[in-house]
């Protein structure tokens, strides 16, 4: 069994154009940013613990599209991908 391991990222900024929400308080966004950091730490730990099973890792899922309710700015996604890429041996992408 081989798998692509993914990290779900929550909203880091409001997306007022999202058709089903996407507006959060600053406190909610701060909490989401902190959880994103923890999620990425888990991603790296699992990828490194199970390199024989995890063939690649994905950072975020539809977090940069204009309709998402969990929007992460592209510059932050690039930062996340670079950080994860430096910490694991598997190929890194984002969805």
C-alpha positions as CSV (number, residue, x, y, z in Angstrom):
1,X,0.0,0.0,0.0
2,X,1.4,3.4,-1.0
3,X,-0.3,6.7,-0.5
4,X,-0.1,10.5,-1.0
5,X,-0.4,12.1,2.4
6,X,-2.2,15.4,2.5
7,X,-2.5,18.3,5.0
8,X,-5.8,20.1,5.2
9,X,-5.2,23.8,5.7
10,X,-7.8,26.1,7.3
11,X,-8.6,29.7,6.3
12,X,-5.8,32.2,6.9
13,X,-7.7,35.2,5.5
14,X,-11.3,36.0,4.7
15,X,-12.7,35.3,1.3
16,X,-15.6,37.5,0.9
17,X,-16.4,36.2,-2.6
18,X,-16.9,32.6,-1.3
19,X,-20.6,31.6,-2.2
20,X,-21.0,29.6,1.1
21,X,-19.2,31.6,3.7
22,X,-15.5,32.3,4.1
23,X,-15.7,35.1,6.6
24,X,-14.1,34.7,10.0
25,X,-13.1,36.8,13.0
26,X,-9.4,37.6,13.6
27,X,-9.4,35.2,16.5
28,X,-10.7,32.4,14.3
29,X,-8.1,33.2,11.6
30,X,-5.3,33.2,14.3
31,X,-6.5,29.8,15.6
32,X,-6.6,28.4,12.0
33,X,-3.1,29.6,11.4
34,X,-1.9,27.9,14.5
35,X,-3.7,24.7,13.6
36,X,-2.2,24.9,10.1
37,X,1.3,24.9,11.6
38,X,0.4,21.9,13.7
39,X,-1.1,20.1,10.7
40,X,2.1,20.6,8.7
41,X,4.2,19.3,11.6
42,X,2.1,16.2,11.6
43,X,2.4,15.8,7.9
44,X,6.2,16.0,8.1
45,X,6.4,13.6,11.1
46,X,4.2,11.0,9.4
47,X,6.0,11.3,6.0
48,X,9.3,10.8,7.7
49,X,8.1,8.0,10.0
50,X,6.6,6.0,7.1
51,X,8.7,6.7,4.0
52,X,8.1,3.2,2.7
53,X,4.3,3.9,2.5
54,X,4.1,7.7,1.9
55,X,5.2,8.2,-1.7
56,X,4.4,12.0,-1.9
57,X,2.9,14.7,0.2
58,X,0.3,17.4,-0.6
59,X,0.1,20.8,1.2
60,X,-3.4,22.2,1.3
61,X,-6.5,21.2,-0.7
62,X,-8.1,23.9,-2.9
63,X,-6.9,26.5,-0.5
64,X,-5.9,29.1,-3.1
65,X,-8.9,29.0,-5.4
66,X,-11.1,32.1,-5.5
67,X,-14.3,30.2,-4.4
68,X,-12.9,28.5,-1.3
69,X,-14.0,29.0,2.3
70,X,-10.6,28.1,3.6
71,X,-8.4,30.6,1.7
72,X,-4.7,30.6,2.2
73,X,-2.7,33.4,0.3
74,X,-0.4,32.1,-2.4
75,X,2.7,33.5,-0.8
76,X,1.9,31.6,2.4
77,X,1.3,28.4,0.4
78,X,4.7,28.8,-1.3
79,X,6.3,29.3,2.2
80,X,4.5,26.1,3.5
81,X,5.5,24.0,0.4
82,X,9.1,25.1,0.7
83,X,9.2,24.4,4.4
84,X,7.8,20.9,3.9
85,X,10.0,20.2,0.9
86,X,13.0,20.9,3.0
87,X,11.8,18.5,5.8
88,X,10.8,15.4,3.8
89,X,12.4,13.2,1.1
90,X,9.2,12.6,-0.8
91,X,8.0,14.9,-3.7
92,X,5.8,17.8,-2.5
93,X,2.8,19.3,-4.2
94,X,-0.4,21.2,-3.4
95,X,-3.9,20.6,-4.5
